[in-house]
PDB file of C-alpha atoms and ligand atoms in Angstrom:
ATOM      1  CA  MET L   1     108.277 113.499 118.740  1.00  0.00           C
ATOM      2  CA  GLU L   2     106.632 110.558 120.631  1.00  0.00           C
ATOM      3  CA  LYS L   3     106.288 107.398 119.030  1.00  0.00           C
ATOM      4  CA  LEU L   4     103.761 104.426 119.584  1.00  0.00           C
ATOM      5  CA  ARG L   5     106.004 101.456 120.365  1.00  0.00           C
ATOM      6  CA  ILE L   6     104.070  98.441 118.683  1.00  0.00           C
ATOM      7  CA  ALA L   7     105.362  94.817 119.786  1.00  0.00           C
ATOM      8  CA  VAL L   8     104.873  92.149 117.455  1.00  0.00           C
ATOM      9  CA  GLN L   9     106.708  88.668 117.349  1.00  0.00           C
ATOM     10  CA  LYS L  10     109.824  88.458 115.867  1.00  0.00           C
ATOM     11  CA  SER L  11     109.188  85.271 114.027  1.00  0.00           C
ATOM     12  CA  GLY L  12     106.570  82.144 114.184  1.00  0.00           C
ATOM     13  CA  ARG L  13     103.076  81.960 113.477  1.00  0.00           C
ATOM     14  CA  LEU L  14     101.549  85.419 114.135  1.00  0.00           C
ATOM     15  CA  ILE L  15     104.173  87.247 112.151  1.00  0.00           C
ATOM     16  CA  GLU L  16     102.760  87.488 108.795  1.00  0.00           C
ATOM     17  CA  SER L  17      99.296  88.153 109.543  1.00  0.00           C
ATOM     18  CA  SER L  18     100.100  91.095 112.009  1.00  0.00           C
ATOM     19  CA  MET L  19     102.488  92.730 109.720  1.00  0.00           C
ATOM     20  CA  LYS L  20      99.861  92.401 107.032  1.00  0.00           C
ATOM     21  CA  LEU L  21      97.300  93.986 109.146  1.00  0.00           C
ATOM     22  CA  LEU L  22      99.596  96.866 109.796  1.00  0.00           C
ATOM     23  CA  LYS L  23     100.034  96.902 106.174  1.00  0.00           C
ATOM     24  CA  GLU L  24      96.301  97.235 105.621  1.00  0.00           C
ATOM     25  CA  CYS L  25      96.107  99.980 108.006  1.00  0.00           C
ATOM     26  CA  GLY L  26      98.495 102.137 106.084  1.00  0.00           C
ATOM     27  CA  ILE L  27     101.588 101.380 108.404  1.00  0.00           C
ATOM     28  CA  ASP L  28     104.589 100.703 105.910  1.00  0.00           C
ATOM     29  CA  VAL L  29     107.364  98.783 107.978  1.00  0.00           C
ATOM     30  CA  PRO L  30     110.459  98.987 106.020  1.00  0.00           C
ATOM     31  CA  ALA L  31     111.233  95.141 105.209  1.00  0.00           C
ATOM     32  CA  GLY L  32     114.309  93.193 104.530  1.00  0.00           C
ATOM     33  CA  ASN L  33     116.451  94.259 107.622  1.00  0.00           C
ATOM     34  CA  ASN L  34     116.994  92.181 110.501  1.00  0.00           C
ATOM     35  CA  GLN L  35     116.805  94.817 113.203  1.00  0.00           C
ATOM     36  CA  LEU L  36     114.757  94.239 116.374  1.00  0.00           C
ATOM     37  CA  LYS L  37     113.537  97.852 116.686  1.00  0.00           C
ATOM     38  CA  ILE L  38     112.326  99.690 113.199  1.00  0.00           C
ATOM     39  CA  SER L  39     110.845 103.020 112.951  1.00  0.00           C
ATOM     40  CA  VAL L  40     107.586 103.608 110.522  1.00  0.00           C
ATOM     41  CA  ASP L  41     107.883 106.335 108.030  1.00  0.00           C
ATOM     42  CA  ASN L  42     104.348 107.206 107.646  1.00  0.00           C
ATOM     43  CA  PHE L  43     103.173 107.100 111.392  1.00  0.00           C
ATOM     44  CA  ASP L  44     104.599 108.005 114.257  1.00  0.00           C
ATOM     45  CA  ALA L  45     105.615 104.415 115.831  1.00  0.00           C
ATOM     46  CA  GLU L  46     108.476 102.119 116.355  1.00  0.00           C
ATOM     47  CA  ILE L  47     107.944  98.249 115.525  1.00  0.00           C
ATOM     48  CA  LEU L  48     109.869  95.879 118.513  1.00  0.00           C
ATOM     49  CA  PHE L  49     110.225  92.877 117.003  1.00  0.00           C
ATOM     50  CA  LEU L  50     110.142  90.209 120.187  1.00  0.00           C
ATOM     51  CA  ARG L  51     109.710  86.799 121.585  1.00  0.00           C
ATOM     52  CA  ASP L  52     105.686  86.302 121.973  1.00  0.00           C
ATOM     53  CA  ASP L  53     106.317  85.100 125.524  1.00  0.00           C
ATOM     54  CA  ASP L  54     107.826  88.699 126.219  1.00  0.00           C
ATOM     55  CA  ILE L  55     105.266  90.587 124.942  1.00  0.00           C
ATOM     56  CA  PRO L  56     102.622  90.902 127.687  1.00  0.00           C
ATOM     57  CA  GLU L  57     105.635  91.852 130.134  1.00  0.00           C
ATOM     58  CA  TYR L  58     107.066  94.582 127.926  1.00  0.00           C
ATOM     59  CA  VAL L  59     103.600  96.106 127.665  1.00  0.00           C
ATOM     60  CA  GLN L  60     102.870  96.050 131.369  1.00  0.00           C
ATOM     61  CA  ASP L  61     106.148  97.705 131.711  1.00  0.00           C
ATOM     62  CA  GLY L  62     105.706 100.316 129.374  1.00  0.00           C
ATOM     63  CA  VAL L  63     108.871  99.212 126.995  1.00  0.00           C
ATOM     64  CA  ALA L  64     106.375  98.476 124.439  1.00  0.00           C
ATOM     65  CA  ASP L  65     102.955 100.455 124.424  1.00  0.00           C
ATOM     66  CA  ILE L  66     100.860  97.896 122.670  1.00  0.00           C
ATOM     67  CA  GLY L  67     101.240  94.410 121.416  1.00  0.00           C
ATOM     68  CA  PHE L  68     100.187  91.869 118.830  1.00  0.00           C
ATOM     69  CA  VAL L  69     100.056  88.493 120.644  1.00  0.00           C
ATOM     70  CA  GLY L  70      97.920  85.114 121.274  1.00  0.00           C
ATOM     71  CA  GLU L  71      95.425  85.483 123.860  1.00  0.00           C
ATOM     72  CA  ASN L  72      96.563  82.317 125.354  1.00  0.00           C
ATOM     73  CA  VAL L  73      99.945  84.099 126.198  1.00  0.00           C
ATOM     74  CA  VAL L  74      98.537  87.006 127.243  1.00  0.00           C
ATOM     75  CA  LEU L  75      95.950  84.600 129.933  1.00  0.00           C
ATOM     76  CA  GLU L  76      99.194  82.468 130.808  1.00  0.00           C
ATOM     77  CA  LYS L  77     101.436  85.209 131.740  1.00  0.00           C
ATOM     78  CA  ASN L  78      98.569  87.012 133.741  1.00  0.00           C
ATOM     79  CA  LYS L  79     100.344  90.785 133.430  1.00  0.00           C
ATOM     80  CA  ILE L  80      98.902  93.847 133.897  1.00  0.00           C
ATOM     81  CA  THR L  81      97.520  94.936 130.599  1.00  0.00           C
ATOM     82  CA  ASN L  82      94.154  95.270 128.592  1.00  0.00           C
ATOM     83  CA  ILE L  83      92.967  93.205 125.465  1.00  0.00           C
ATOM     84  CA  ILE L  84      91.594  96.148 123.504  1.00  0.00           C
ATOM     85  CA  GLU L  85      90.838  94.254 120.344  1.00  0.00           C
ATOM     86  CA  ARG L  86      90.404  90.921 118.887  1.00  0.00           C
ATOM     87  CA  LEU L  87      92.317  90.304 115.659  1.00  0.00           C
ATOM     88  CA  GLY L  88      90.526  87.314 114.195  1.00  0.00           C
ATOM     89  CA  TYR L  89      93.692  85.495 113.043  1.00  0.00           C
ATOM     90  CA  GLY L  90      96.086  82.752 114.862  1.00  0.00           C
ATOM     91  CA  LYS L  91      93.086  81.020 115.819  1.00  0.00           C
ATOM     92  CA  CYS L  92      93.727  77.839 118.003  1.00  0.00           C
ATOM     93  CA  ARG L  93      92.489  75.981 121.281  1.00  0.00           C
ATOM     94  CA  LEU L  94      94.374  74.954 124.148  1.00  0.00           C
ATOM     95  CA  SER L  95      93.357  71.430 124.857  1.00  0.00           C
ATOM     96  CA  ILE L  96      94.085  68.328 126.891  1.00  0.00           C
ATOM     97  CA  ALA L  97      95.045  65.067 124.758  1.00  0.00           C
ATOM     98  CA  LEU L  98      95.841  61.861 125.477  1.00  0.00           C
ATOM     99  CA  PRO L  99      97.349  58.772 123.923  1.00  0.00           C
ATOM    100  CA  LYS L 100      95.212  56.990 121.571  1.00  0.00           C
ATOM    101  CA  GLY L 101      94.486  53.855 123.601  1.00  0.00           C
ATOM    102  CA  LYS L 102      93.383  55.474 126.802  1.00  0.00           C
ATOM    103  CA  ARG L 103      89.586  56.374 126.874  1.00  0.00           C
ATOM    104  CA  LEU L 104      88.421  59.235 129.159  1.00  0.00           C
ATOM    105  CA  ASN L 105      84.678  58.632 130.381  1.00  0.00           C
ATOM    106  CA  ASN L 106      84.435  61.685 132.554  1.00  0.00           C
ATOM    107  CA  LEU L 107      86.705  64.703 133.411  1.00  0.00           C
ATOM    108  CA  GLN L 108      86.892  63.279 136.992  1.00  0.00           C
ATOM    109  CA  GLU L 109      89.222  60.379 135.573  1.00  0.00           C
ATOM    110  CA  LEU L 110      91.997  63.157 135.051  1.00  0.00           C
ATOM    111  CA  ASN L 111      92.486  63.086 138.860  1.00  0.00           C
ATOM    112  CA  GLY L 112      96.144  62.090 139.603  1.00  0.00           C
ATOM    113  CA  VAL L 113      96.977  62.079 135.699  1.00  0.00           C
ATOM    114  CA  LYS L 114     100.445  63.578 135.217  1.00  0.00           C
ATOM    115  CA  ILE L 115      99.782  66.368 132.401  1.00  0.00           C
ATOM    116  CA  ALA L 116     102.971  67.995 130.451  1.00  0.00           C
ATOM    117  CA  THR L 117     102.140  71.455 129.386  1.00  0.00           C
ATOM    118  CA  SER L 118     103.625  74.847 128.445  1.00  0.00           C
ATOM    119  CA  TYR L 119     100.645  76.500 129.817  1.00  0.00           C
ATOM    120  CA  PRO L 120     100.901  75.738 133.596  1.00  0.00           C
ATOM    121  CA  VAL L 121      98.915  78.639 134.621  1.00  0.00           C
ATOM    122  CA  ILE L 122      95.746  78.386 132.546  1.00  0.00           C
ATOM    123  CA  LEU L 123      95.980  74.368 133.068  1.00  0.00           C
ATOM    124  CA  SER L 124      95.934  74.920 136.776  1.00  0.00           C
ATOM    125  CA  ASN L 125      93.063  77.467 136.838  1.00  0.00           C
ATOM    126  CA  TRP L 126      91.080  74.989 134.435  1.00  0.00           C
ATOM    127  CA  LEU L 127      91.758  72.090 136.898  1.00  0.00           C
ATOM    128  CA  SER L 128      90.768  74.007 140.014  1.00  0.00           C
ATOM    129  CA  GLU L 129      87.605  75.141 138.351  1.00  0.00           C
ATOM    130  CA  ASN L 130      86.948  71.631 137.370  1.00  0.00           C
ATOM    131  CA  ASN L 131      87.967  70.381 140.755  1.00  0.00           C
ATOM    132  CA  ILE L 132      90.200  68.108 139.419  1.00  0.00           C
ATOM    133  CA  LYS L 133      93.904  66.991 140.964  1.00  0.00           C
ATOM    134  CA  ALA L 134      96.134  66.461 138.377  1.00  0.00           C
ATOM    135  CA  ASP L 135      99.951  66.745 138.470  1.00  0.00           C
ATOM    136  CA  ILE L 136     101.089  69.136 136.087  1.00  0.00           C
ATOM    137  CA  HIS L 137     104.640  69.011 134.345  1.00  0.00           C
ATOM    138  CA  GLU L 138     105.631  72.071 132.973  1.00  0.00           C
ATOM    139  CA  ILE L 139     107.953  71.776 129.872  1.00  0.00           C
ATOM    140  CA  SER L 140     108.606  74.484 127.254  1.00  0.00           C
ATOM    141  CA  GLY L 141     108.374  72.670 123.923  1.00  0.00           C
ATOM    142  CA  SER L 142     107.864  69.540 122.256  1.00  0.00           C
ATOM    143  CA  VAL L 143     105.202  68.641 124.543  1.00  0.00           C
ATOM    144  CA  GLU L 144     103.505  66.328 122.118  1.00  0.00           C
ATOM    145  CA  ILE L 145     106.428  63.504 122.760  1.00  0.00           C
ATOM    146  CA  ALA L 146     105.986  63.711 126.465  1.00  0.00           C
ATOM    147  CA  PRO L 147     103.623  60.602 126.815  1.00  0.00           C
ATOM    148  CA  ARG L 148     105.590  58.699 124.113  1.00  0.00           C
ATOM    149  CA  ILE L 149     108.788  59.150 126.210  1.00  0.00           C
ATOM    150  CA  GLY L 150     107.370  58.320 130.021  1.00  0.00           C
ATOM    151  CA  LEU L 151     107.558  61.972 130.966  1.00  0.00           C
ATOM    152  CA  ALA L 152     103.806  62.285 131.190  1.00  0.00           C
ATOM    153  CA  ASP L 153     100.293  60.393 130.537  1.00  0.00           C
ATOM    154  CA  ALA L 154      98.615  63.119 129.225  1.00  0.00           C
ATOM    155  CA  ILE L 155      99.535  66.705 127.609  1.00  0.00           C
ATOM    156  CA  CYS L 156      97.806  70.023 127.480  1.00  0.00           C
ATOM    157  CA  ASP L 157      98.979  72.017 124.609  1.00  0.00           C
ATOM    158  CA  LEU L 158      97.820  74.377 121.489  1.00  0.00           C
ATOM    159  CA  VAL L 159      95.826  72.581 118.719  1.00  0.00           C
ATOM    160  CA  SER L 160      94.652  74.370 115.405  1.00  0.00           C
ATOM    161  CA  SER L 161      94.136  71.469 112.587  1.00  0.00           C
ATOM    162  CA  GLY L 162      95.104  68.653 115.130  1.00  0.00           C
ATOM    163  CA  SER L 163      97.504  67.156 112.589  1.00  0.00           C
ATOM    164  CA  THR L 164     100.500  67.195 115.053  1.00  0.00           C
ATOM    165  CA  LEU L 165      98.309  65.422 117.841  1.00  0.00           C
ATOM    166  CA  PHE L 166      97.221  62.695 115.174  1.00  0.00           C
ATOM    167  CA  SER L 167     100.804  62.066 114.212  1.00  0.00           C
ATOM    168  CA  ASN L 168     102.011  61.530 117.634  1.00  0.00           C
ATOM    169  CA  GLU L 169      99.114  59.129 118.561  1.00  0.00           C
ATOM    170  CA  LEU L 170      97.242  61.658 120.748  1.00  0.00           C
ATOM    171  CA  TYR L 171      93.487  62.446 120.674  1.00  0.00           C
ATOM    172  CA  GLU L 172      92.145  65.800 121.996  1.00  0.00           C
ATOM    173  CA  CYS L 173      89.849  64.942 124.757  1.00  0.00           C
ATOM    174  CA  GLU L 174      88.919  68.397 126.197  1.00  0.00           C
ATOM    175  CA  THR L 175      89.384  72.009 125.053  1.00  0.00           C
ATOM    176  CA  ILE L 176      90.108  74.171 127.919  1.00  0.00           C
ATOM    177  CA  LEU L 177      90.421  77.503 125.780  1.00  0.00           C
ATOM    178  CA  LYS L 178      89.779  78.815 122.301  1.00  0.00           C
ATOM    179  CA  SER L 179      92.395  81.710 121.538  1.00  0.00           C
ATOM    180  CA  GLU L 180      93.007  84.284 118.663  1.00  0.00           C
ATOM    181  CA  ALA L 181      95.400  86.820 118.296  1.00  0.00           C
ATOM    182  CA  VAL L 182      94.390  89.817 120.457  1.00  0.00           C
ATOM    183  CA  LEU L 183      95.939  93.809 120.728  1.00  0.00           C
ATOM    184  CA  ILE L 184      96.998  94.633 123.968  1.00  0.00           C
ATOM    185  CA  SER L 185      97.786  97.895 125.615  1.00  0.00           C
ATOM    186  CA  GLY L 186      99.399  99.390 128.650  1.00  0.00           C
ATOM    187  CA  LYS L 187      97.433 100.884 131.503  1.00  0.00           C
ATOM    188  CA  ASN L 188      99.006 104.261 131.428  1.00  0.00           C
ATOM    189  CA  LEU L 189      99.644 105.742 127.793  1.00  0.00           C
ATOM    190  CA  SER L 190     100.671 109.306 127.553  1.00  0.00           C
ATOM    191  CA  GLN L 191      97.884 111.620 125.725  1.00  0.00           C
ATOM    192  CA  ARG L 192      99.852 111.596 122.331  1.00  0.00           C
ATOM    193  CA  LYS L 193     100.372 107.714 122.645  1.00  0.00           C
ATOM    194  CA  GLN L 194      96.766 107.062 123.155  1.00  0.00           C
ATOM    195  CA  GLU L 195      95.922 109.520 120.330  1.00  0.00           C
ATOM    196  CA  LEU L 196      97.774 107.289 118.001  1.00  0.00           C
ATOM    197  CA  LEU L 197      96.436 104.169 119.783  1.00  0.00           C
ATOM    198  CA  ASP L 198      93.065 105.321 118.636  1.00  0.00           C
ATOM    199  CA  GLN L 199      93.993 106.237 115.078  1.00  0.00           C
ATOM    200  CA  LEU L 200      95.402 102.890 114.795  1.00  0.00           C
ATOM    201  CA  LEU L 201      92.169 101.274 116.355  1.00  0.00           C
ATOM    202  CA  PHE L 202      89.889 103.181 113.953  1.00  0.00           C
ATOM    203  CA  ARG L 203      91.821 101.506 111.116  1.00  0.00           C
ATOM    204  CA  ILE L 204      92.190  98.096 112.384  1.00  0.00           C
ATOM    205  CA  ARG L 205      88.220  98.029 112.906  1.00  0.00           C
ATOM    206  CA  SER L 206      87.838  99.306 109.369  1.00  0.00           C
ATOM    207  CA  VAL L 207      89.793  96.599 107.790  1.00  0.00           C
ATOM    208  CA  LYS L 208      88.244  94.184 109.874  1.00  0.00           C
ATOM    209  CA  LYS L 209      84.950  95.287 109.047  1.00  0.00           C
ATOM    210  CA  ALA L 210      85.637  94.996 105.386  1.00  0.00           C
ATOM    211  CA  LYS L 211      86.847  91.713 105.431  1.00  0.00           C
ATOM    212  CA  HIS L 212      83.084  90.591 106.431  1.00  0.00           C
ATOM    213  CA  THR L 213      81.366  92.778 104.018  1.00  0.00           C
ATOM    214  CA  LYS L 214      81.048  92.433 100.214  1.00  0.00           C
ATOM    215  CA  TYR L 215      80.005  95.182  97.639  1.00  0.00           C
ATOM    216  CA  VAL L 216      77.277  93.956  95.565  1.00  0.00           C
ATOM    217  CA  LEU L 217      76.326  94.994  91.864  1.00  0.00           C
ATOM    218  CA  LEU L 218      73.457  94.013  90.045  1.00  0.00           C
ATOM    219  CA  ASN L 219      71.064  94.857  87.397  1.00  0.00           C
ATOM    220  CA  ALA L 220      67.278  94.505  87.595  1.00  0.00           C
ATOM    221  CA  PRO L 221      63.932  95.224  86.027  1.00  0.00           C
ATOM    222  CA  ASN L 222      62.346  98.695  87.577  1.00  0.00           C
ATOM    223  CA  ASP L 223      59.287  96.967  88.674  1.00  0.00           C
ATOM    224  CA  SER L 224      61.320  94.373  91.056  1.00  0.00           C
ATOM    225  CA  ILE L 225      63.737  97.626  92.392  1.00  0.00           C
ATOM    226  CA  ALA L 226      61.236  97.744  95.688  1.00  0.00           C
ATOM    227  CA  GLN L 227      61.577  93.705  96.316  1.00  0.00           C
ATOM    228  CA  ILE L 228      65.335  94.197  95.776  1.00  0.00           C
ATOM    229  CA  CYS L 229      65.971  96.568  98.088  1.00  0.00           C
ATOM    230  CA  LYS L 230      64.442  94.958 101.150  1.00  0.00           C
ATOM    231  CA  TYR L 231      67.045  92.375 100.716  1.00  0.00           C
ATOM    232  CA  LEU L 232      70.064  94.899 100.230  1.00  0.00           C
ATOM    233  CA  PRO L 233      69.564  97.658 102.808  1.00  0.00           C
ATOM    234  CA  GLY L 234      73.170  98.982 102.391  1.00  0.00           C
ATOM    235  CA  ILE L 235      74.882 100.883 104.813  1.00  0.00           C
ATOM    236  CA  ASN L 236      72.352 103.691 104.474  1.00  0.00           C
ATOM    237  CA  SER L 237      70.373 102.709 101.350  1.00  0.00           C
ATOM    238  CA  PRO L 238      71.281 101.102  97.842  1.00  0.00           C
ATOM    239  CA  THR L 239      72.504 103.345  95.233  1.00  0.00           C
ATOM    240  CA  ILE L 240      70.134 103.069  92.051  1.00  0.00           C
ATOM    241  CA  VAL L 241      71.200 104.333  88.700  1.00  0.00           C
ATOM    242  CA  PRO L 242      69.214 104.038  85.391  1.00  0.00           C
ATOM    243  CA  LEU L 243      70.565 101.805  82.983  1.00  0.00           C
ATOM    244  CA  ALA L 244      70.760 102.672  79.171  1.00  0.00           C
ATOM    245  CA  GLN L 245      68.178  99.755  78.500  1.00  0.00           C
ATOM    246  CA  GLU L 246      64.818 101.249  79.032  1.00  0.00           C
ATOM    247  CA  GLY L 247      62.997 100.034  82.149  1.00  0.00           C
ATOM    248  CA  TRP L 248      66.248  98.473  83.905  1.00  0.00           C
ATOM    249  CA  SER L 249      68.172  99.975  86.687  1.00  0.00           C
ATOM    250  CA  SER L 250      71.660  98.961  88.307  1.00  0.00           C
ATOM    251  CA  ILE L 251      71.609  98.534  91.909  1.00  0.00           C
ATOM    252  CA  HIS L 252      74.961  98.890  94.051  1.00  0.00           C
ATOM    253  CA  SER L 253      74.978  97.945  97.885  1.00  0.00           C
ATOM    254  CA  VAL L 254      76.895  96.015 100.519  1.00  0.00           C
ATOM    255  CA  ILE L 255      76.068  92.755 102.076  1.00  0.00           C
ATOM    256  CA  GLY L 256      77.426  90.716 105.505  1.00  0.00           C
ATOM    257  CA  GLU L 257      79.376  87.688 103.988  1.00  0.00           C
ATOM    258  CA  ASN L 258      77.433  85.480 106.351  1.00  0.00           C
ATOM    259  CA  ASP L 259      74.200  86.601 104.559  1.00  0.00           C
ATOM    260  CA  PHE L 260      75.446  86.391 101.136  1.00  0.00           C
ATOM    261  CA  TRP L 261      74.444  82.719 100.139  1.00  0.00           C
ATOM    262  CA  ASN L 262      70.794  83.289 101.712  1.00  0.00           C
ATOM    263  CA  VAL L 263      70.221  86.489  99.842  1.00  0.00           C
ATOM    264  CA  ILE L 264      71.274  85.631  96.678  1.00  0.00           C
ATOM    265  CA  GLU L 265      68.808  83.333  95.999  1.00  0.00           C
ATOM    266  CA  LYS L 266      66.398  85.800  97.172  1.00  0.00           C
ATOM    267  CA  LEU L 267      67.733  88.439  94.738  1.00  0.00           C
ATOM    268  CA  LYS L 268      68.133  85.900  91.624  1.00  0.00           C
ATOM    269  CA  ALA L 269      64.008  85.038  92.448  1.00  0.00           C
ATOM    270  CA  ALA L 270      63.295  88.860  92.371  1.00  0.00           C
ATOM    271  CA  GLY L 271      64.581  89.033  88.734  1.00  0.00           C
ATOM    272  CA  ALA L 272      68.124  90.586  89.548  1.00  0.00           C
ATOM    273  CA  GLN L 273      70.681  89.697  86.583  1.00  0.00           C
ATOM    274  CA  GLY L 274      74.392  89.919  86.232  1.00  0.00           C
ATOM    275  CA  ILE L 275      75.058  89.981  89.870  1.00  0.00           C
ATOM    276  CA  LEU L 276      78.777  90.774  90.744  1.00  0.00           C
ATOM    277  CA  ILE L 277      80.338  90.274  94.244  1.00  0.00           C
ATOM    278  CA  LEU L 278      83.344  92.514  95.081  1.00  0.00           C
ATOM    279  CA  PRO L 279      85.673  92.633  97.902  1.00  0.00           C
ATOM    280  CA  ILE L 280      86.018  96.048  99.955  1.00  0.00           C
ATOM    281  CA  GLU L 281      89.346  97.027 100.905  1.00  0.00           C
ATOM    282  CA  LYS L 282      88.047  99.278 103.971  1.00  0.00           C
ATOM    283  CA  ILE L 283      84.776 100.853 105.391  1.00  0.00           C
ATOM    284  CA  ILE L 284      85.092 104.218 107.026  1.00  0.00           C
ATOM    285  CA  GLU L 285      81.859 105.088 108.928  1.00  0.00           C
TER     286      GLU L 285
HETATM  287  P1  LIG H 301     108.404  82.562 119.938  1.00  0.00           P
HETATM  288  O1  LIG H 301     110.007  82.273 119.540  1.00  0.00           O
HETATM  289  O2  LIG H 301     107.855  83.956 119.800  1.00  0.00           O
HETATM  290  O3  LIG H 301     108.320  82.247 121.582  1.00  0.00           O
HETATM  291  P2  LIG H 301     106.478  80.305 119.821  1.00  0.00           P
HETATM  292  O4  LIG H 301     107.143  79.054 119.259  1.00  0.00           O
HETATM  293  O5  LIG H 301     106.137  80.767 121.314  1.00  0.00           O
HETATM  294  O6  LIG H 301     107.122  81.866 119.148  1.00  0.00           O
HETATM  295  P3  LIG H 301     104.489  80.166 117.497  1.00  0.00           P
HETATM  296  O7  LIG H 301     104.281  78.447 117.695  1.00  0.00           O
HETATM  297  O8  LIG H 301     105.012  80.708 116.908  1.00  0.00           O
HETATM  298  O9  LIG H 301     105.059  80.594 118.909  1.00  0.00           O
HETATM  299  O10 LIG H 301     102.986  80.368 118.077  1.00  0.00           O
HETATM  300  C1  LIG H 301     102.354  81.747 118.236  1.00  0.00           C
HETATM  301  C2  LIG H 301     101.063  81.846 118.491  1.00  0.00           C
HETATM  302  O11 LIG H 301     100.090  81.480 117.522  1.00  0.00           O
HETATM  303  C3  LIG H 301     100.609  80.911 119.757  1.00  0.00           C
HETATM  304  O12 LIG H 301     100.899  81.635 121.084  1.00  0.00           O
HETATM  305  C4  LIG H 301      99.130  81.040 119.404  1.00  0.00           C
HETATM  306  O13 LIG H 301      98.482  82.160 120.221  1.00  0.00           O
HETATM  307  C5  LIG H 301      99.203  80.982 117.689  1.00  0.00           C
HETATM  308  N1  LIG H 301      98.842  79.684 117.374  1.00  0.00           N
HETATM  309  C6  LIG H 301      97.680  79.369 116.242  1.00  0.00           C
HETATM  310  N2  LIG H 301      97.491  77.923 115.871  1.00  0.00           N
HETATM  311  C7  LIG H 301      98.568  77.498 116.756  1.00  0.00           C
HETATM  312  C8  LIG H 301      99.165  75.886 116.750  1.00  0.00           C
HETATM  313  N3  LIG H 301      98.572  74.935 116.018  1.00  0.00           N
HETATM  314  N4  LIG H 301     100.058  75.695 117.653  1.00  0.00           N
HETATM  315  C9  LIG H 301     100.558  76.721 118.313  1.00  0.00           C
HETATM  316  N5  LIG H 301     100.439  78.077 118.110  1.00  0.00           N
HETATM  317  C10 LIG H 301      99.371  78.309 117.429  1.00  0.00           C
HETATM  318 MG1  LIG H 302     106.942  81.580 122.643  1.00  0.00          MG
END
């Protein structure tokens, strides 16, 4: 029986969210053993635990069929893979940072500057797009100390909160890439593997959609139902159930997280009471 080989980072910033997403998709990965390859019991898949830097190449070469990895790594490694879904976690940016005392008035002042980075490919593309001739110094880790030990004038590294830059007396002066975790796949999957991938993608999309949507339950006088329904269209239309109390109904619907605070005021003004907002686990359409 063919199995879909799924590559995830062995340890690091992406592993927890990747395993959580697989679990929410109903894929049970037995925990606790230190194996590099684990078979899943309830889905035709195997999980390969790898260094994140190796994932694009393994997916290109068919050692793994799909992989969960940072978009920054995919672009840096420049292998032949498809990005098939953005996953919404592992958000960060690749930025150029300078020591605090050095001001940058315009990008052209980066000409001739020596920049330490673990992302030479992305940086050199960005420099040539912006017509800047800087000197790239590739190092594989601890990039943020390079200016302090005289290795470089500036750095280009991943930032999320900015606290590492701050504690190394650097400031972020230019973002060259915004990144998040993505799902990549190889080019030539067998028919069976493509079917398994389609099933997994369907589940991932259902989970993602549910994360941004809430279930709304409220009570309303019957004469304001029409008004309230205008604010709550639901997936098809809201469910309306009469309450024991004469002249009142309970309305059930769904609402996008981003619209929520706007709509809630309108619902209250229209006479809604006892409003409950509940998380949704999955949305199957
Ligand atoms: P590995 O041992 O697998 O090579 P790593 O040390 O290269 O791990 P991590 O630091 O675990 O990698 O980061 C993995 C990914 O997490 C990054 O490639 C990036 O996509 C994402 N990420 C999110 N926020 C940050 C951040 N502040 N710093 C670094 N990476 C971040
Ligand atoms: Mg790495």
